Short mmCIF file of C-alpha atoms in Angstrom, two decimals:
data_model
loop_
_atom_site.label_atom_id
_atom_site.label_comp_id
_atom_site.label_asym_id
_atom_site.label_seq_id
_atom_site.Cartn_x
_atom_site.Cartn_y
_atom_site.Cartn_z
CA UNK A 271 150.18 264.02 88.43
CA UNK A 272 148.68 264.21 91.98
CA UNK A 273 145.17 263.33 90.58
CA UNK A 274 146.26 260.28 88.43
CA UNK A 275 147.99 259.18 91.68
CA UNK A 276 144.98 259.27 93.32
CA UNK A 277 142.75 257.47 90.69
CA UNK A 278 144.94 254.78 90.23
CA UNK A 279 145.09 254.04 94.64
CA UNK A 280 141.43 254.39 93.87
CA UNK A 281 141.15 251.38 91.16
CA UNK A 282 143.77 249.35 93.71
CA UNK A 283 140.94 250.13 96.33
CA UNK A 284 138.46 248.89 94.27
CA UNK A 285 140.12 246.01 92.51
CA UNK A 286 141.34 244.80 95.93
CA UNK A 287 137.41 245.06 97.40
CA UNK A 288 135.94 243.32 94.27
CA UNK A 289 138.32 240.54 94.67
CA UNK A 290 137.64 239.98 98.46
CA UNK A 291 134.03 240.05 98.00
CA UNK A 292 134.21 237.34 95.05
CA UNK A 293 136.30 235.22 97.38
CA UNK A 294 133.67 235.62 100.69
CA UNK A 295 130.81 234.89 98.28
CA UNK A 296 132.61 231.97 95.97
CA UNK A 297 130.99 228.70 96.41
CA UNK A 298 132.67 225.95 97.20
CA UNK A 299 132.28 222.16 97.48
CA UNK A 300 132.54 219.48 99.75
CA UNK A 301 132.29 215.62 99.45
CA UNK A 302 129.93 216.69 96.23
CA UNK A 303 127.83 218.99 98.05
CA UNK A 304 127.84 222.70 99.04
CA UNK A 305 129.69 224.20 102.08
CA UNK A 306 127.65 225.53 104.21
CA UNK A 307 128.96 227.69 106.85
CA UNK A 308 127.02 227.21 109.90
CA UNK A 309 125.31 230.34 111.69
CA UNK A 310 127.32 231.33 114.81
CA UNK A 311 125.50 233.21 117.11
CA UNK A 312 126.02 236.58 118.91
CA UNK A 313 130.41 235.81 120.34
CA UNK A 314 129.06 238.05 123.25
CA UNK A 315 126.66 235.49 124.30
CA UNK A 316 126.94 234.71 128.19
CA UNK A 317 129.60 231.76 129.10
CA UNK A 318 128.20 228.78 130.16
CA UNK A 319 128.91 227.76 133.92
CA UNK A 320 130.67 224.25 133.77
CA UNK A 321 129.69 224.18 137.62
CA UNK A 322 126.07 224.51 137.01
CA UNK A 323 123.80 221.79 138.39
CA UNK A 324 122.55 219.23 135.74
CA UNK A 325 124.64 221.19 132.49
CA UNK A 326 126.89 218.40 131.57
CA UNK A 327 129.84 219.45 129.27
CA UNK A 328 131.47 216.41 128.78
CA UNK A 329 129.14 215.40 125.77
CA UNK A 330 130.47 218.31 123.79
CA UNK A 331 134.18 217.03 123.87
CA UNK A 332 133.26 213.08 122.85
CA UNK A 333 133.90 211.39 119.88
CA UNK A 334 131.34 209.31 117.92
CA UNK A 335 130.52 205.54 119.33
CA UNK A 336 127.96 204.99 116.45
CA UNK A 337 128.03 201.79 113.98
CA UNK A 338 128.90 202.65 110.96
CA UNK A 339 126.32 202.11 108.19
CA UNK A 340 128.10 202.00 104.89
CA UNK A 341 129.74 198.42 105.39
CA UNK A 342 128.49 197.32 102.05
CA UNK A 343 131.67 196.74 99.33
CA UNK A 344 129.34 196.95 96.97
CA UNK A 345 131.05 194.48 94.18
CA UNK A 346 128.62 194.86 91.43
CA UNK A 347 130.34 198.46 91.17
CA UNK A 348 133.64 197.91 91.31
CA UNK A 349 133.94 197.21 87.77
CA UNK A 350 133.12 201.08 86.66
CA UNK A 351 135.98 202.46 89.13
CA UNK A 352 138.37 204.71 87.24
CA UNK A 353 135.82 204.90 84.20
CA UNK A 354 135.03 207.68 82.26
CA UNK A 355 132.31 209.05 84.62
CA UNK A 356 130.19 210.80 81.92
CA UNK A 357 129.89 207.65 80.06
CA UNK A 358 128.41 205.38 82.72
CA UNK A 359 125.29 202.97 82.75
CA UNK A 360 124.86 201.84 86.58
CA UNK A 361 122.69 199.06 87.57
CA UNK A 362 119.26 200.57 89.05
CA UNK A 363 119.59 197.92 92.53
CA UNK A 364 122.00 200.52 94.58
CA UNK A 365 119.39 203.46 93.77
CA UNK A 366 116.10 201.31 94.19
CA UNK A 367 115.18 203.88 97.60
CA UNK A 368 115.88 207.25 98.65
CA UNK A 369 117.74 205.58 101.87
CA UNK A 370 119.49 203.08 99.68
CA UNK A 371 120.77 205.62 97.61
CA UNK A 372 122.14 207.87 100.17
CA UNK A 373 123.68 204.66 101.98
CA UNK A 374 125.22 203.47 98.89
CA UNK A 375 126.62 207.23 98.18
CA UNK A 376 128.68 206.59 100.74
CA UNK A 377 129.60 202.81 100.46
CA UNK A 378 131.36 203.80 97.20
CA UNK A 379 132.88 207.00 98.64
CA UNK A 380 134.12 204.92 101.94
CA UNK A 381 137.70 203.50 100.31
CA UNK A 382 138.29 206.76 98.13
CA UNK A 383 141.28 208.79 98.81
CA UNK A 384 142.60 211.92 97.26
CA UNK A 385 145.42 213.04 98.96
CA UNK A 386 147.41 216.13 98.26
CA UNK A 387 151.15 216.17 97.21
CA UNK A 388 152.17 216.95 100.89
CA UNK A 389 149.83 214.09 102.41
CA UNK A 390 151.92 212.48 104.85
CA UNK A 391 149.33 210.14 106.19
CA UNK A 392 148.91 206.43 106.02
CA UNK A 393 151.63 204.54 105.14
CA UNK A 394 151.58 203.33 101.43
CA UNK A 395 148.35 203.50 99.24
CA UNK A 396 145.34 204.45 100.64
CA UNK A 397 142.36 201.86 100.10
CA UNK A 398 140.80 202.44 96.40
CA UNK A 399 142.40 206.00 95.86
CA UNK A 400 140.41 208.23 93.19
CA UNK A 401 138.80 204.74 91.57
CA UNK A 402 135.60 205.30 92.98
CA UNK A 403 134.53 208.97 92.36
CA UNK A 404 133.58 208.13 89.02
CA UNK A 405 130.94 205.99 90.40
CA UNK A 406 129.81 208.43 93.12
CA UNK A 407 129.05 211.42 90.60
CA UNK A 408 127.01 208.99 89.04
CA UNK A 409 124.69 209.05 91.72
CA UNK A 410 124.27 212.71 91.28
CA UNK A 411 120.94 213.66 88.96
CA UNK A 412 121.94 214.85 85.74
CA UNK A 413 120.24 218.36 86.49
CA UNK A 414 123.09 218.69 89.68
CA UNK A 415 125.66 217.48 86.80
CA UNK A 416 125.22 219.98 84.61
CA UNK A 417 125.93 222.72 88.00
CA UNK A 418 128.94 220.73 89.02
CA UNK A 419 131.17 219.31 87.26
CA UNK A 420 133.23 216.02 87.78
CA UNK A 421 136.24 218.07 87.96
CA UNK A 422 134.53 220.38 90.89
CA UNK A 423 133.49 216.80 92.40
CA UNK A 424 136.77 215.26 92.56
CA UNK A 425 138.47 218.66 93.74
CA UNK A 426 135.34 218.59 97.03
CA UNK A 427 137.11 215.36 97.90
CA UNK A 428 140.60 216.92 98.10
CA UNK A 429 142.72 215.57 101.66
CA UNK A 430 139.56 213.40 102.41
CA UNK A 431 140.97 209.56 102.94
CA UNK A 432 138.62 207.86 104.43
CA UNK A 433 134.63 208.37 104.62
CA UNK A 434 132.47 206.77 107.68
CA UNK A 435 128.34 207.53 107.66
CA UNK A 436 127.05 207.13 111.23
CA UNK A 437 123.65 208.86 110.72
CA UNK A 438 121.10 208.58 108.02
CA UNK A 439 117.09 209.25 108.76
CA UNK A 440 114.49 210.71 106.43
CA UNK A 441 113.16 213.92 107.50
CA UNK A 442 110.32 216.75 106.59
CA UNK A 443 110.92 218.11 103.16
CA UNK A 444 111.59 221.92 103.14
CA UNK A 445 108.60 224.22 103.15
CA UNK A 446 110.57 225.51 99.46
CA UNK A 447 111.00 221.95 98.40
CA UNK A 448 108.21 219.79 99.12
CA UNK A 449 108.83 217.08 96.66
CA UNK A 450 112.05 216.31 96.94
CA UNK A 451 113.36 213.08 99.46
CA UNK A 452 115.42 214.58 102.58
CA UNK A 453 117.87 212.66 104.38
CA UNK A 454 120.09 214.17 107.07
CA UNK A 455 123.10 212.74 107.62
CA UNK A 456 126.22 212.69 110.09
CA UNK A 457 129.52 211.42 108.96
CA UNK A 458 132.95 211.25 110.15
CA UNK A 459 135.99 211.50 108.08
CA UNK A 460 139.81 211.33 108.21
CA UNK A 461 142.04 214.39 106.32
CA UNK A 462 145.24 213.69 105.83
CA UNK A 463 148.04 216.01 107.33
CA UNK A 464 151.86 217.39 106.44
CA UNK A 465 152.70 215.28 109.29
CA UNK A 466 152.65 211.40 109.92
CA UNK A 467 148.88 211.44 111.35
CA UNK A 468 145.03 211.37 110.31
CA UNK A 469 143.05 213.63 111.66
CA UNK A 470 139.66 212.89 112.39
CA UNK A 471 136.79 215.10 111.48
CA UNK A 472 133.03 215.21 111.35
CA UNK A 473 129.91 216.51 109.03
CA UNK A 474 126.74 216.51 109.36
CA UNK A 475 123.92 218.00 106.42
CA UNK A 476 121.24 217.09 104.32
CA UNK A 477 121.14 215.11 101.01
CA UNK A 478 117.89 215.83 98.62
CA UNK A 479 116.84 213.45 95.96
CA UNK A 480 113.93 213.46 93.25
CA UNK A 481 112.70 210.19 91.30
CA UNK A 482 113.69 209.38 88.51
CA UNK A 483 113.89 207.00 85.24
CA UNK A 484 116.44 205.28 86.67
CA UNK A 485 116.01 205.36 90.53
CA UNK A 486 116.81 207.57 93.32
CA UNK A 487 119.11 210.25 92.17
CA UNK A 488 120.95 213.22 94.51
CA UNK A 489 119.98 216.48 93.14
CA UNK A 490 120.98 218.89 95.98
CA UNK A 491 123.63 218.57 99.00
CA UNK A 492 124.60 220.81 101.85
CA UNK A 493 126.93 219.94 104.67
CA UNK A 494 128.49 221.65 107.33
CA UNK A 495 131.70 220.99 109.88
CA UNK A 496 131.25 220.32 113.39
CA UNK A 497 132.74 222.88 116.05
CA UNK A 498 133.54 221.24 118.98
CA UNK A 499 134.86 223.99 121.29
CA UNK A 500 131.90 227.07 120.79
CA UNK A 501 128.78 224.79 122.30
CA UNK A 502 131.08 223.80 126.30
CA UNK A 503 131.61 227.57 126.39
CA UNK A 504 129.50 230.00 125.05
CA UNK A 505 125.72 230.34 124.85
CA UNK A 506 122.11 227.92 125.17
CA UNK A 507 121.26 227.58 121.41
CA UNK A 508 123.13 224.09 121.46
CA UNK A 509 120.95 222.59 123.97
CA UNK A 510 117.53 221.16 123.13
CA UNK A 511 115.43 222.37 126.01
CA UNK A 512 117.13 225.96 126.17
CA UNK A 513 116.84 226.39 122.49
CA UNK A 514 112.90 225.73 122.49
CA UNK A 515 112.31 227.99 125.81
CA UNK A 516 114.11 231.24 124.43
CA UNK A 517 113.87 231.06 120.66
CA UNK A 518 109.96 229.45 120.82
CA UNK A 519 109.50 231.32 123.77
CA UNK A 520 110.85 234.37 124.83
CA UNK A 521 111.05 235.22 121.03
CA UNK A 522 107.93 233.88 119.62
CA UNK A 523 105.55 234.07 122.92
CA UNK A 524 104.22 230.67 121.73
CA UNK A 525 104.80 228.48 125.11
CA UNK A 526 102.29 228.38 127.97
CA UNK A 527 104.13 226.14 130.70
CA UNK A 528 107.26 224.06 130.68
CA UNK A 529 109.22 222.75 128.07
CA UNK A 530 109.71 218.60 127.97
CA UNK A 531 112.20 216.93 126.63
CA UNK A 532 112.29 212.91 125.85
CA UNK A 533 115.24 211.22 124.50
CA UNK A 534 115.60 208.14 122.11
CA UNK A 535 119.14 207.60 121.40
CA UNK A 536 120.47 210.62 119.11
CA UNK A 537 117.29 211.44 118.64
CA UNK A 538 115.45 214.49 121.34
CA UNK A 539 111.74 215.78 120.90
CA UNK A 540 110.86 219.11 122.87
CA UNK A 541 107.27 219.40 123.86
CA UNK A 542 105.41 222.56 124.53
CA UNK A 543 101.52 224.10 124.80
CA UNK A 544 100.70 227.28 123.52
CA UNK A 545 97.89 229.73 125.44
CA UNK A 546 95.30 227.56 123.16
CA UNK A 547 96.05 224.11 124.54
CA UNK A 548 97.66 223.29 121.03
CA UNK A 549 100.39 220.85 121.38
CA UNK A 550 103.75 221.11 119.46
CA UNK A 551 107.00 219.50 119.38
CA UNK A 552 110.59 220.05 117.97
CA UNK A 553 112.26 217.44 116.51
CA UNK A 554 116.14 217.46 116.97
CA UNK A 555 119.66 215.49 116.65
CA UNK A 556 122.28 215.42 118.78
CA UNK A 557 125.14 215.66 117.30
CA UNK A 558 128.53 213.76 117.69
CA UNK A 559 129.95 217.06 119.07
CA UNK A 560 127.07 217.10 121.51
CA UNK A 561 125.14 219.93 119.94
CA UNK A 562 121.51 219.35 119.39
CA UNK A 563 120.52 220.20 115.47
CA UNK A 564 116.87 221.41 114.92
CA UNK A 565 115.13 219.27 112.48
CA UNK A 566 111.55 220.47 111.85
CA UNK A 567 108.75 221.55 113.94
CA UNK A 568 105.28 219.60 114.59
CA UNK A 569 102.02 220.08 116.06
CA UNK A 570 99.01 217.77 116.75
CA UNK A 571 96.03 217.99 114.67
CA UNK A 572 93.19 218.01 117.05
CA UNK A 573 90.98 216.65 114.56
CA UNK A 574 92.70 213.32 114.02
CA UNK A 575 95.14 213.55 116.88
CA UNK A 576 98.03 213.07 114.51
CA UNK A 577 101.31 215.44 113.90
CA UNK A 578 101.69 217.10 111.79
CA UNK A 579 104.68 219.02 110.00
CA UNK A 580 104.45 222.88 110.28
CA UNK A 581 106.86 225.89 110.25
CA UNK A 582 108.48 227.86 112.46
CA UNK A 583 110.90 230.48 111.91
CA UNK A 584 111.48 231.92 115.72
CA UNK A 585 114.25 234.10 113.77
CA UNK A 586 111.18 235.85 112.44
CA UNK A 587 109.64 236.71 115.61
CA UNK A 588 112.96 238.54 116.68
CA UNK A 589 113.07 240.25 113.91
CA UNK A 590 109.19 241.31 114.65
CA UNK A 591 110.69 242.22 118.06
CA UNK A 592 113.15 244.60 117.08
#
């Protein structure tokens, strides 16, 4: 009796492991696109000294002031809200460009709403409800239909009320995916809450697209939550300049010099030489929480004095290290 005892608490074990590592591995969705927890570094990291000279926190704890760039109603749409979205022919106009279909992703997504039961926010109905996600999965390539399905699309959406795209730029294609269209993009959103508020919240990721028959079509999306209280108090890896010296430096032993910084709105570059003379920069985004997003790295050709996209993995070179 003892040993059947023990090989059933053994099976409970087991069942109960199986089950948490299915629901740490699950994939979920968001806004159509996949979740994708973003890498925290070492908690033990040193805290960052509000009182240092020239390390201003205040940028970390500020909300967006951007434009918003999907202001288009988009009326030549309207009239396939609540449609069946598997039976859909779309005019080819919103997907004539990569940038115009990303744009006019979220145009149609801007007014949708799908609130839960306990929703308490707003005060009535909330702009066009679930009438436009029909439209928006139609944007989706019919390769990314067949791995989610409309149902899975809708569900992504679930508490999101209101949809506002404040950053769109085309970027370097991924050393794994070099023809396919990359757009990152920064968003803000408002959830809905059990209590009588919105609560704002913001995204930022990267949208890839492929050409096709009938235009510009999404075929790949990852997007990740912003943090806004790990960058004011722990660590250097959400700072431009720090990043490049210790991860391109210390880690890599590619810098010869100082690293230089120039700013263009949201946009930062981070110069550098190596030992060679060869000049590189790093391309990054700062953030509405104030955290400066690598975007791809870049060195001059010395032939043609043009730059060109290479890459760099400094997580490699620490990895050499150890």
């Amino acid at each position: 009796m003892g040993k059947i005892k023990y090989i059933f608490l053994c099976l409970i074990i087991m069942t109960s492991t199986i089950e948490t590592y299915a629901l740490e591995n699950e994939k979920k969705f968001v806004f159509g696109g996949n979740l994708i927890n973003e890498t925290i570094l070492d908690e033990n990291l040193q805290v960052v000294d509000s009182k240092e000279e020239n390390y201003d926190l205040n940028r970390f704890f500020r909300p967006s002031n951007m434009s918003i760039l999907n202001d288009d109603n988009l009326q030549s749409l309207k009239e396939f809200y609540n449609k069946n979205p598997y039976k859909m022919n779309l005019p080819k106009k919103p997907f004539r460009s990569g940038k115009d279909t990303v744009v006019n992703y979220f145009n149609v997504l801007r007014e949708a709403a799908n609130p839960t039961k306990e929703n308490k926010t707003g005060c009535g109905s909330l702009g066009d409800v679930k009438g436009p996600y029909p439209v928006a999965y139609n944007f989706l390539a019919k390769s990314y239909q067949k791995k989610l399905s409309y149902k899975e699309f809708i569900d992504s959406f679930e508490n999101i009320l209101h949809v506002n795209l404040i950053k769109v730029n085309n970027v370097a294609s991924d050393e794994d995916n070099p023809n396919l269209l990359k757009y990152f993009v920064e968003f803000e959103v408002i959830e809905g809450s059990k209590e009588s508020k919105g609560l704002f919240a913001y995204y930022y990721g990267y949208i890839y697209l492929n050409k096709e028959d009938d235009g510009y079509k999404i075929v790949k999306m990852n997007y990740s939550p912003e943090n806004y209280l790990c960058a004011p108090y722990h660590g250097w890896a959400y700072d431009a300049k720090t990043f490049v010296e210790i991860e391109y430096g210390n880690w890599c032993s590619l810098i010869d010099g100082d690293v230089v910084v120039n700013e263009d709105g949201y946009e930062k570059r981070a110069y550098y030489k190596d030992k060679e003379d060869n000049e590189y920069y790093v391309l990054f985004y700062e953030l509405t929480n104030g955290v400066d997003k690598k975007i791809a790295d870049y060195k001059k050709n010395k032939n043609n004095n043009k730059w060109e996209v290479i890459y760099i993995n400094p997580e490699k070179c620490l990895e050499n290290k150890n």
